[in-house]
Coordinates of C-alpha atoms in Angstrom, one line a residue:
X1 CA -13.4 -22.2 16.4
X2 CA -10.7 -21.0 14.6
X3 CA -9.6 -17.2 15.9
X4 CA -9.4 -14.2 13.3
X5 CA -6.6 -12.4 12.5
X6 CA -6.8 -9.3 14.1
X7 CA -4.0 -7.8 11.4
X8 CA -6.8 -8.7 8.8
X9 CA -8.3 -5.1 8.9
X10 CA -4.8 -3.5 9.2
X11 CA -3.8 -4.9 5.8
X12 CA -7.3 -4.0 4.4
X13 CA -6.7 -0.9 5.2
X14 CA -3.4 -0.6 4.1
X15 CA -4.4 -1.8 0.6
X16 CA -7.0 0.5 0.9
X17 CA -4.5 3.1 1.1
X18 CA -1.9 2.3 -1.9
X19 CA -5.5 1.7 -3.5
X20 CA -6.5 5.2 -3.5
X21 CA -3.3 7.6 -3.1
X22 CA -2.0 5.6 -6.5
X23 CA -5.2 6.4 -8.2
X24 CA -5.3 10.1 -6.5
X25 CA -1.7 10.2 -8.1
X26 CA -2.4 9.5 -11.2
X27 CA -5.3 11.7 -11.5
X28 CA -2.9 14.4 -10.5
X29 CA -0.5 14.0 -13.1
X30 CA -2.7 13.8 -16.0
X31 CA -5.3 16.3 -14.1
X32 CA -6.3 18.1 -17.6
X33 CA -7.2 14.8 -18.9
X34 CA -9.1 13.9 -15.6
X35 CA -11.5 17.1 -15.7
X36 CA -12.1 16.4 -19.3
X37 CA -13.2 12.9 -18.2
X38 CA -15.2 13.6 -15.6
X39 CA -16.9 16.6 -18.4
X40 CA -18.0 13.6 -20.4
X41 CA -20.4 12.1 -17.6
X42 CA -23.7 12.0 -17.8
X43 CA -24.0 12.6 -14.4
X44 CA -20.7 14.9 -13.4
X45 CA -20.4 17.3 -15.9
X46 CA -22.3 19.9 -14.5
X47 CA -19.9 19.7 -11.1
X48 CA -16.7 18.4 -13.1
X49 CA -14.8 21.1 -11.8
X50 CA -15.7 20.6 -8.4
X51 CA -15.8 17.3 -8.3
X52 CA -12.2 16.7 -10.1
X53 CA -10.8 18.2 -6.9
X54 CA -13.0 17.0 -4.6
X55 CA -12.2 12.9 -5.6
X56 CA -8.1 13.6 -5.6
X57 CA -8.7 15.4 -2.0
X58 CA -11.2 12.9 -0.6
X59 CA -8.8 9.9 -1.2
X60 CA -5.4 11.3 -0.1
X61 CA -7.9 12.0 3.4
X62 CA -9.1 8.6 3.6
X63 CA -5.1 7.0 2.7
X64 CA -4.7 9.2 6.2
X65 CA -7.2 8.3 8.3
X66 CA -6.5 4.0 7.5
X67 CA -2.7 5.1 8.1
X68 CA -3.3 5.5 11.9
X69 CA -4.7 3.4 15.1
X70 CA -7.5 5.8 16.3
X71 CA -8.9 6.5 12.8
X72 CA -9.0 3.5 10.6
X73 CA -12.9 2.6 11.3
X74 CA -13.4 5.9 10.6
X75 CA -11.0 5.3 7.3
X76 CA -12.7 2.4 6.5
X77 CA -16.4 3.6 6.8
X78 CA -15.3 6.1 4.2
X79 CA -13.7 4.0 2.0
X80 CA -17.2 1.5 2.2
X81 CA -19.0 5.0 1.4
X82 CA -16.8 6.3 -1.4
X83 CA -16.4 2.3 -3.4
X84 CA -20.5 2.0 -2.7
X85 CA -20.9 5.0 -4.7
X86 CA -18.3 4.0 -6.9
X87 CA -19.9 0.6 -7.6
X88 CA -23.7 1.8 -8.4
X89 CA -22.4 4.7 -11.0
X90 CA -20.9 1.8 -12.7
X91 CA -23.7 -0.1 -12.5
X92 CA -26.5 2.8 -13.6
X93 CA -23.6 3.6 -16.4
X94 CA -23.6 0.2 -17.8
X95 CA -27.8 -0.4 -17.5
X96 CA -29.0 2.8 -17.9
X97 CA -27.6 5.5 -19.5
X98 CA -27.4 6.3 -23.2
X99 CA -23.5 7.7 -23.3
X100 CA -21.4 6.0 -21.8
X101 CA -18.3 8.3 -21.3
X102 CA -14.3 7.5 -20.7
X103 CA -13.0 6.0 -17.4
X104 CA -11.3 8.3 -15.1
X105 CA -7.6 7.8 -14.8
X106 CA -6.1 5.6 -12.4
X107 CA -6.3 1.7 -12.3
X108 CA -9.9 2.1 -13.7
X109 CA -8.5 3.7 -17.2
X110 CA -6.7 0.7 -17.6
X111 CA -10.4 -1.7 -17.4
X112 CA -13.4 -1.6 -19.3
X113 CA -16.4 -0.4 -17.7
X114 CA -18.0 -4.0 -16.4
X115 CA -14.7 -4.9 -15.5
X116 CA -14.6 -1.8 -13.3
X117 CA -18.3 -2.8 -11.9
X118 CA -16.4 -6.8 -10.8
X119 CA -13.3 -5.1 -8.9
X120 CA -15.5 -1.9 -7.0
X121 CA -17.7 -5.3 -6.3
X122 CA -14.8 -6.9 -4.8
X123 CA -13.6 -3.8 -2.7
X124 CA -17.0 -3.4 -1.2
X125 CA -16.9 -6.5 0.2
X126 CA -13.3 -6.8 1.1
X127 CA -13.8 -3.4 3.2
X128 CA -17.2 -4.6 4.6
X129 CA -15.1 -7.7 6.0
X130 CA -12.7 -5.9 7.1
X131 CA -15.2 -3.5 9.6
X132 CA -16.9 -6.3 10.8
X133 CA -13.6 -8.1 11.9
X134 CA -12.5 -4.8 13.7
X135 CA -15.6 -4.0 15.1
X136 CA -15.7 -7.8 16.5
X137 CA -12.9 -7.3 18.6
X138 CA -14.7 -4.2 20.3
X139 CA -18.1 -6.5 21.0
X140 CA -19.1 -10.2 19.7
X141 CA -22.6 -8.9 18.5
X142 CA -22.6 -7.5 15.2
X143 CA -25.9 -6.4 14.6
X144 CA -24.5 -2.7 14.8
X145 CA -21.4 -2.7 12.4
X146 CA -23.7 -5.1 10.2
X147 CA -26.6 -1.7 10.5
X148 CA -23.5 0.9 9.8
X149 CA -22.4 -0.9 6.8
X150 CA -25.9 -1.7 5.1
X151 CA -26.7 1.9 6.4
X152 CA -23.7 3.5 4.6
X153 CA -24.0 1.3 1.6
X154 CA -27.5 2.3 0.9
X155 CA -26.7 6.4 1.7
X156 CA -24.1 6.8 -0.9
X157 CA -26.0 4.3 -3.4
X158 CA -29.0 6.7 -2.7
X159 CA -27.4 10.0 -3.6
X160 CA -25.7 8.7 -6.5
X161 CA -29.1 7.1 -7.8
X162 CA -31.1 10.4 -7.2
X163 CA -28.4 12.7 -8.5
X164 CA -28.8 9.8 -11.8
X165 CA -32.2 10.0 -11.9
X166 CA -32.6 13.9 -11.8
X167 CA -29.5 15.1 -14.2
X168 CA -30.1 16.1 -17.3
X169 CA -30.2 13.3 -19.9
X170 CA -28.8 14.6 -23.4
X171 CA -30.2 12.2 -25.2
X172 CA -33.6 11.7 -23.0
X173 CA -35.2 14.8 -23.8
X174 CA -37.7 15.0 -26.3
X175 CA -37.3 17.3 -29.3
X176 CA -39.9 19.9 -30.7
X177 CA -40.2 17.2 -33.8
X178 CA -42.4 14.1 -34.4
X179 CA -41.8 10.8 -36.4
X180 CA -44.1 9.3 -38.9
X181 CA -43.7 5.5 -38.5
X182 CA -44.4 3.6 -41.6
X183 CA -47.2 0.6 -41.4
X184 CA -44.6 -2.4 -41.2
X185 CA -41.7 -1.5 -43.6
X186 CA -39.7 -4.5 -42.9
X187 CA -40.3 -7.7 -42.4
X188 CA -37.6 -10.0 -40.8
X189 CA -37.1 -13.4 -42.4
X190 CA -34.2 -14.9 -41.9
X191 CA -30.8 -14.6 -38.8
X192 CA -27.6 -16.3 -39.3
X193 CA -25.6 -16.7 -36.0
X194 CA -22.2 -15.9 -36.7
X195 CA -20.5 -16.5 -33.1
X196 CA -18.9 -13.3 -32.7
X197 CA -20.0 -9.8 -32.3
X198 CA -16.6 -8.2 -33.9
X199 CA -18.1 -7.7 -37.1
X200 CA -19.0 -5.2 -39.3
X201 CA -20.1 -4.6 -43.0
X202 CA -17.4 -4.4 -45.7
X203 CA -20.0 -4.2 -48.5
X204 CA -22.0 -5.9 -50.9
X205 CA -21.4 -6.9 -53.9
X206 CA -23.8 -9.4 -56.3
X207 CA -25.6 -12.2 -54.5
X208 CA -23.1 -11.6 -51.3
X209 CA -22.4 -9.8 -48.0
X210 CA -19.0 -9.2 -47.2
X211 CA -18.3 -8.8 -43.4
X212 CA -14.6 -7.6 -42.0
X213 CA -13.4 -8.4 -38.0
X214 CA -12.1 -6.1 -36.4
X215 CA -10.5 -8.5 -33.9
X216 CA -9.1 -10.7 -37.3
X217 CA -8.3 -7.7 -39.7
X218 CA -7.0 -10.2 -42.1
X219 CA -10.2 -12.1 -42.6
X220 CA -12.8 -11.4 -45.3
X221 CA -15.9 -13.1 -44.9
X222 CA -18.2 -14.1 -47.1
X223 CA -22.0 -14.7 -46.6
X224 CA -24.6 -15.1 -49.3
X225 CA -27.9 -13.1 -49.7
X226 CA -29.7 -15.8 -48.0
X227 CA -28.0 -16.4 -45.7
X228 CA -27.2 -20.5 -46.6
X229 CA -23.4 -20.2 -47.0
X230 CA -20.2 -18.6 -44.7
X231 CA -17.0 -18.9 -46.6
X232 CA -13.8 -17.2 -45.0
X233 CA -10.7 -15.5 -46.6
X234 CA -7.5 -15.5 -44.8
X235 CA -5.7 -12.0 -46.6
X236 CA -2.1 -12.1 -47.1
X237 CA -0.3 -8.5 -47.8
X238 CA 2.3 -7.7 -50.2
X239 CA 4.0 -5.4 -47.6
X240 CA 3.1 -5.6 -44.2
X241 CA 5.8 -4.0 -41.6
X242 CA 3.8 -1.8 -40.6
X243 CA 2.4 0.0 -37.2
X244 CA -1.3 -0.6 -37.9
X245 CA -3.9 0.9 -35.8
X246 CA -6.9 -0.7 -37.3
X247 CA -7.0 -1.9 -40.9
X248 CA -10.6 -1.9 -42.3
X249 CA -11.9 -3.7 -45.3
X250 CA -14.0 -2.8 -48.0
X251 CA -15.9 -4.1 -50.8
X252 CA -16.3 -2.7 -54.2
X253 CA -17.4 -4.4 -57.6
X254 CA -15.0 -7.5 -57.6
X255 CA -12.3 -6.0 -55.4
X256 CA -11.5 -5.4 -52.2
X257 CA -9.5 -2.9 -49.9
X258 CA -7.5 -2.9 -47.0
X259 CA -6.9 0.2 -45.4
X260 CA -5.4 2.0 -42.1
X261 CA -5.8 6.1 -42.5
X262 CA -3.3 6.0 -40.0
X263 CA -0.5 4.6 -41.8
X264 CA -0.9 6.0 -45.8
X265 CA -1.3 3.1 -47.3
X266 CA -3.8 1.1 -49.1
X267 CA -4.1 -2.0 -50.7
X268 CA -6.3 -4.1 -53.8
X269 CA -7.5 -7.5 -54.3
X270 CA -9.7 -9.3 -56.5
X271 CA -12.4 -10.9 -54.7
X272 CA -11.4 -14.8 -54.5
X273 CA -7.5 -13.9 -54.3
X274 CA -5.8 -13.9 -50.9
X275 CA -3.2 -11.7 -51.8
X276 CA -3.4 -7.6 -51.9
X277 CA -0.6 -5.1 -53.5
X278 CA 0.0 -1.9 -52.4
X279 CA -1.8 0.8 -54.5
X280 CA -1.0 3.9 -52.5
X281 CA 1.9 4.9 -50.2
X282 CA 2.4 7.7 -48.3
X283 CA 0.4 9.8 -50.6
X284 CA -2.0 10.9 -47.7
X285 CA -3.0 10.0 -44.1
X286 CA -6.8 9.9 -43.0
X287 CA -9.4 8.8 -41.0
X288 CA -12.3 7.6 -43.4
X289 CA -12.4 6.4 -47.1
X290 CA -14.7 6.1 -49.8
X291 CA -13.8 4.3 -52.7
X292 CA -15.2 5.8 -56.5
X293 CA -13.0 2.8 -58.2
X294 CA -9.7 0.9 -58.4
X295 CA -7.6 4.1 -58.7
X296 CA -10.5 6.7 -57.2
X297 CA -10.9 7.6 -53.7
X298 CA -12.5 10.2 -51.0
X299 CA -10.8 11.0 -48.0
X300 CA -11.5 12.6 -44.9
X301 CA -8.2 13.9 -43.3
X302 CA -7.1 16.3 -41.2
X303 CA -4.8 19.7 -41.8
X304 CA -1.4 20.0 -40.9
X305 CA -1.6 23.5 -39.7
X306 CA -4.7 23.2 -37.5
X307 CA -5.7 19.5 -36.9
X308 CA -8.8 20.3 -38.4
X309 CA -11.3 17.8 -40.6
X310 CA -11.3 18.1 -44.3
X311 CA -12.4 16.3 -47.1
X312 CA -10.1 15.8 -50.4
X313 CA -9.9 13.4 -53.4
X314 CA -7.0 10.6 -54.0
X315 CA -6.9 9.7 -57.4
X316 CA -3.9 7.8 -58.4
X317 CA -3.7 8.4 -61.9
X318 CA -2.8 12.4 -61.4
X319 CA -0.2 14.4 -60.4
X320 CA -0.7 15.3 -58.0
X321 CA -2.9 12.7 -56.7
X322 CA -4.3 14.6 -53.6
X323 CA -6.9 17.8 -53.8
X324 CA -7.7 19.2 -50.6
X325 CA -11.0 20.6 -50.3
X326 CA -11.1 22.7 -46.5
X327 CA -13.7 24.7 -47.3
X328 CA -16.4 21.8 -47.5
X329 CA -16.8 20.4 -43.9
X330 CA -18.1 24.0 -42.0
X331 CA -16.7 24.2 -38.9
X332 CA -19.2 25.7 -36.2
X333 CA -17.0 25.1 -33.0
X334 CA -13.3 23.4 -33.2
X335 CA -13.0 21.9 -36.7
X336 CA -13.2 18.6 -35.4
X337 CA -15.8 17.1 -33.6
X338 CA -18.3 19.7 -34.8
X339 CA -17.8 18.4 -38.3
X340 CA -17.3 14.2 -37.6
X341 CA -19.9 12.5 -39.3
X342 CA -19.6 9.6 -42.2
X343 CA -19.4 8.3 -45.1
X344 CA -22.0 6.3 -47.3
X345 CA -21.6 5.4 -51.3
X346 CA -24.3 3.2 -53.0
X347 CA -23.2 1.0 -55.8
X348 CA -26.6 1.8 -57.4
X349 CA -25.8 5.8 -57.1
X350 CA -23.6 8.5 -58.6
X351 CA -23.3 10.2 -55.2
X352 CA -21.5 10.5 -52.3
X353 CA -23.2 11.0 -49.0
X354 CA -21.8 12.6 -45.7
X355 CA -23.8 12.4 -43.0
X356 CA -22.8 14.9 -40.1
X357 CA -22.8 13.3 -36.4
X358 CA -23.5 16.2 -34.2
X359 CA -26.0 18.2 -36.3
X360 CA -28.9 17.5 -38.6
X361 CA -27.2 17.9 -41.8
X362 CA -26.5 15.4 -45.3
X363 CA -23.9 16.9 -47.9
X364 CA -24.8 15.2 -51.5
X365 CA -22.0 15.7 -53.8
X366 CA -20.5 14.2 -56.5
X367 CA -17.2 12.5 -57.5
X368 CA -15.2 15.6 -57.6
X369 CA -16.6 16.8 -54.4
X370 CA -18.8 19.1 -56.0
X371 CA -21.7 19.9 -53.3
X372 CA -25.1 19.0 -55.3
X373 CA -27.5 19.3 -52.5
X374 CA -27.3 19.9 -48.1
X375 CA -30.0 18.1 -46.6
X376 CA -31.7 18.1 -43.6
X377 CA -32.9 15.0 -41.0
X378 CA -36.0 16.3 -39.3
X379 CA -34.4 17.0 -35.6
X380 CA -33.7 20.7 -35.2
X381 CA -30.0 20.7 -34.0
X382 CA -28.5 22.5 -36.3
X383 CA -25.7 23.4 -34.6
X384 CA -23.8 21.0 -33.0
X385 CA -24.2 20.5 -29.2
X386 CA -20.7 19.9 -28.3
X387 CA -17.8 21.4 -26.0
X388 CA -14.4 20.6 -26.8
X389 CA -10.8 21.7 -25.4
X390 CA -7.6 21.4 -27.7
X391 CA -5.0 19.7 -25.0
X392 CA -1.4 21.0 -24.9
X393 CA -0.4 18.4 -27.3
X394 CA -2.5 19.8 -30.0
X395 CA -5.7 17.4 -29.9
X396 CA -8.9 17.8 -29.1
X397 CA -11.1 16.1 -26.3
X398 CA -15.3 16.4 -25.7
X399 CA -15.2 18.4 -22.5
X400 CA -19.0 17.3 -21.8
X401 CA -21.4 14.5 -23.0
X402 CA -22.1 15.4 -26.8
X403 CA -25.7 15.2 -28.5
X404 CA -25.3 12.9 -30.8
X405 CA -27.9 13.2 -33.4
X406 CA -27.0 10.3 -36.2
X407 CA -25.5 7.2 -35.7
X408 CA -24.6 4.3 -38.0
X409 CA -25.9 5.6 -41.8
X410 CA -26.4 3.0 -45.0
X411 CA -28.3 4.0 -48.4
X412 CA -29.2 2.4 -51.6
X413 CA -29.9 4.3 -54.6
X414 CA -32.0 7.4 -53.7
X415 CA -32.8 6.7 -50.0
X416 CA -30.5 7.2 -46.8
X417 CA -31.4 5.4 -44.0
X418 CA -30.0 6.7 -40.5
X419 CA -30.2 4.8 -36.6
X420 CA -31.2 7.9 -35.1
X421 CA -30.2 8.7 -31.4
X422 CA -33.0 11.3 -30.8
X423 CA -36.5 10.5 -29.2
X424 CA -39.0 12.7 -30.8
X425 CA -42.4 14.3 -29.2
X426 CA -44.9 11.5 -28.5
X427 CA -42.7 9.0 -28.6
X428 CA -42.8 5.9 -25.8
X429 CA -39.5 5.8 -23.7
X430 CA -40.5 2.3 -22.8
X431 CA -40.3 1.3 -26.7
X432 CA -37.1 3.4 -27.1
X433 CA -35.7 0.7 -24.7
X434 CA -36.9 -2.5 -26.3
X435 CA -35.8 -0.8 -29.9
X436 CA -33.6 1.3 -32.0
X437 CA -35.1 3.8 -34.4
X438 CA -34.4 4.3 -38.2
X439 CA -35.3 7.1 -40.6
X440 CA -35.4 7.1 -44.3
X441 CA -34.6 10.2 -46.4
X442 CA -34.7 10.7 -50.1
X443 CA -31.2 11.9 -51.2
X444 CA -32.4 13.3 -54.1
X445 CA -34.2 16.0 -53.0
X446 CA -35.1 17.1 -49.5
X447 CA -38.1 14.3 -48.1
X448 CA -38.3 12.7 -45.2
X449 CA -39.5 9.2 -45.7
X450 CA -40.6 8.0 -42.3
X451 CA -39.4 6.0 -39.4
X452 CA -39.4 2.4 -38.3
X453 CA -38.4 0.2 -35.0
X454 CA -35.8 -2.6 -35.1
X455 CA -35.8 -4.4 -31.8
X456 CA -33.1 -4.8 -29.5
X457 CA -31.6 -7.8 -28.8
X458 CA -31.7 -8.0 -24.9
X459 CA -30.4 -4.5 -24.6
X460 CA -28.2 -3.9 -26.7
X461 CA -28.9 -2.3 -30.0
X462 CA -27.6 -3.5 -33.7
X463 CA -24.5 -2.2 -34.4
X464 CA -23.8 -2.2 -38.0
X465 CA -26.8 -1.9 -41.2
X466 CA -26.5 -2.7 -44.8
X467 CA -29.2 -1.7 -47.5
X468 CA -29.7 -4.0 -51.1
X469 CA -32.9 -3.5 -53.6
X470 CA -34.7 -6.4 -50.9
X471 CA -33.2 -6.4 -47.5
X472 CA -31.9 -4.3 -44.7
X473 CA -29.5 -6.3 -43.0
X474 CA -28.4 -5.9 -39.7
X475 CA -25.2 -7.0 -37.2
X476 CA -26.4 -7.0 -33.8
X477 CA -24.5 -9.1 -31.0
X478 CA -23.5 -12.2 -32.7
X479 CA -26.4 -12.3 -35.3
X480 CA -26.5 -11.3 -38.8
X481 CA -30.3 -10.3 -39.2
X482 CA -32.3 -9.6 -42.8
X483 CA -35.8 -7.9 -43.1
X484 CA -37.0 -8.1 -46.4
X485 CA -38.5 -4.4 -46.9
X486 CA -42.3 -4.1 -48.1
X487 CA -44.3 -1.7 -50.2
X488 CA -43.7 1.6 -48.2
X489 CA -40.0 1.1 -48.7
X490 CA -39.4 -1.1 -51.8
X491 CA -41.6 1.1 -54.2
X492 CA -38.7 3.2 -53.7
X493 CA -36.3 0.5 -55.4
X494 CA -38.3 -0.6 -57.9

């Protein structure tokens, strides 16, 4: 038989080394941003203070002890201990927790979360081979090392899952309010597998749904209201030199829109045409849009002065063609993240809706930004549970996990329907894992409607909804779903 390398476990442990004192690094230099990371997990933001010294400090100590002879099992125990715990946070992040919060600097900020979950995978085992090579030049029996490692493994995996287990979920806890689910509201009828999951809801317009990708920007695609026929358009712009960030599409009448908010520009087609012009440029940056018409638009952006949101209206035709309105959004904490929410504008309504995030609030106003009604949902956060910190560079971060109270928002005529991210009193946790829960408001007067499930596909929630006089459609994974609403819902419509 073949003889080990007994160098194996000195380059383990070396790797080990440049492993952790590069990540302990680069923690250090961007430290603000670090504790701020740390703040946003669902598990660490109680200690993120603690803790954001505690990680830099444990791995320089554990680069020292794999550094020398007499101390590398030692090292490389720890090192088993600190990727084990590592590994299962991951793991209880990805399956079973409701926010799922930035990655922490280092390496991992440059992966996504699952592929953080393959490489801690990897580590464990590479350091677990490692001991037991050592330790097999000590003695040939390896029940012991084979005990320490499974011992150590299961430890740190324990304290992480109990610490898990007992923290305080955000969005777990119920709320002093309770649903009324309607008596089957929708129906589903018909799915469409569209092979990606990168889509989203540009609009609807006649007898079609018009989906946008935001992996192909560029592409408009086209699906009828039964969901028979997928026809794509490949968009060709007038002007494109351009830094975009993420160019969005949407539908209105017989034309669409291409937008980035980050570069002030936005473009028209006719539905059918590949080819958009320029309509505005470098009248005004911002983050969300909602278009009245051709040459009439709502913004959100932000202020020069402070960074703060604000709504205004672009209309082309005027000089000037901006109106800032700053007094609209009401800032309750930093300006920002207090007053994020979005947008919704039926075809079938004069209104425009704007749905706060992070507080139980709807504006209604109308085309000039003229507030008409505030509206409540039926939680009681009204105000937002957030904590922020403006950086150095003037931006602002979440400094722990937010409560997120609304999610993704459609409406049709008088109704606003809302994925809601709060359990209520009563409700079954067990169901609020198989499903995702919708409410229905009126919009014309303050009413809630009632509430109804969607299932999950697997576990993972729809992403995107869309509302007609018939259907609710829905984007989840790689599916385009419609339920054809009944009588608690459609009496509404007709």
């Amino acid at each position: 038989m073949k003889k080990i390398n007994p160098q194996i476990p000195v380059i383990i442990g070396y790797f080990f080394v440049l492993l952790f004192c590069y990540a302990a690094v680069s923690k250090l230099l961007d430290f603000e941003n670090f504790q701020l990371q740390l703040a946003q997990s669902p598990l660490l933001s109680a200690y993120a203070g603690f803790i954001s010294y505690a990680v830099i400090s444990i791995e320089f100590i554990i680069s020292l002890l794999l550094c020398f002879p007499q101390t590398r099992v030692v090292g490389l125990y720890a090192s088993l201990s600190l990727m084990s715990g590592f590994t299962i946070y991951i793991y209880l992040i990805l399956n079973y927790s409701d926010f799922i919060p930035c990655s922490c600097g280092g390496i991992l900020e440059k992966l996504g979360w699952t592929e953080h979950l393959i490489f801690n995978t990897i580590c464990v085992i590479l350091v677990v081979a490692g001991i037991i090579i050592f330790e097999k030049r000590k003695a040939p029996r390896l029940i012991l090392p084979a005990v320490f490692c499974s011992s150590t493994i299961v430890i740190s995996s324990a304290i992480v899952i109990i610490l898990f287990s007992s923290s305080e979920y955000i969005i777990k806890k119920d709320n002093n309010f309770t649903r009324r689910f309607l008596l089957h509201p929708v129906l589903e009828d018909k799915s469409l597998d569209l092979a990606l999951n990168s889509y989203y809801f540009a609009g609807i317009s006649g007898n079609n749904i018009y989906l946008g990708n935001v992996t192909a920007p560029l592409l408009l695609t086209t699906v009828d209201t039964a969901l028979n026929t997928t026809r794509v358009l490949r968009v060709h712009l007038d002007k494109s030199d351009y830094p975009f960030r993420s160019l969005q599409l949407q539908v209105k009448d017989s034309s669409y829109y291409l937008y980035d908010g980050s570069i002030p520009i936005i473009y028209r087609g006719t539905l059918g045409d590949t080819m958009v012009h320029t309509i505005s440029y470098q009248d005004a940056f911002f983050t969300q849009l909602a278009i009245i018409d051709s040459l009439h638009f709502i913004i959100r952006t932000q202020s020069s002065q402070n960074r703060q949101y604000m709504l205004a209206t672009l209309n082309l035709p005027e000089i000037p063609k901006l109106h800032l309105y700053p007094s609209i959004l009401e800032k309750q904490i930093d300006g920002v993240f207090d007053v994020d929410g979005k947008f919704t504008f039926s075809p079938n309504s004069t209104e425009v809706l704007y749905t706060y995030t992070y507080r139980n609030q709807i504006l209604a106003m109308d085309k000039q930004l003229n507030i008409l009604r505030k509206l409540h949902t039926i939680d009681t956060t009204t105000i937002a549970k957030i904590q922020t910190r403006r950086l150095s560079d003037g931006t602002h971060k979440m400094s722990a996990p937010p409560l997120k109270v609304n999610g993704t928002v459609a409406s049709n005529r008088n109704l606003l329907f809302i994925h809601s991210n709060l359990k209520g009193r009563h409700e079954s946790s067990k169901m609020w894992k198989r499903a995702s829960v919708v409410d229905i408001y009126r919009t014309d007067q303050q009413e809630y409607i009632g509430s109804f499930y969607i299932e999950n596909k697997g576990k993972t929630a729809f992403s995107h909804i869309a509302i007609d006089d018939q259907y609710l459609y829905v984007l989840i994974e790689k599916e385009l779903k419609r339920y054809r609403f009944r009588e608690p819902i459609s009496k509404y419509f007709n």
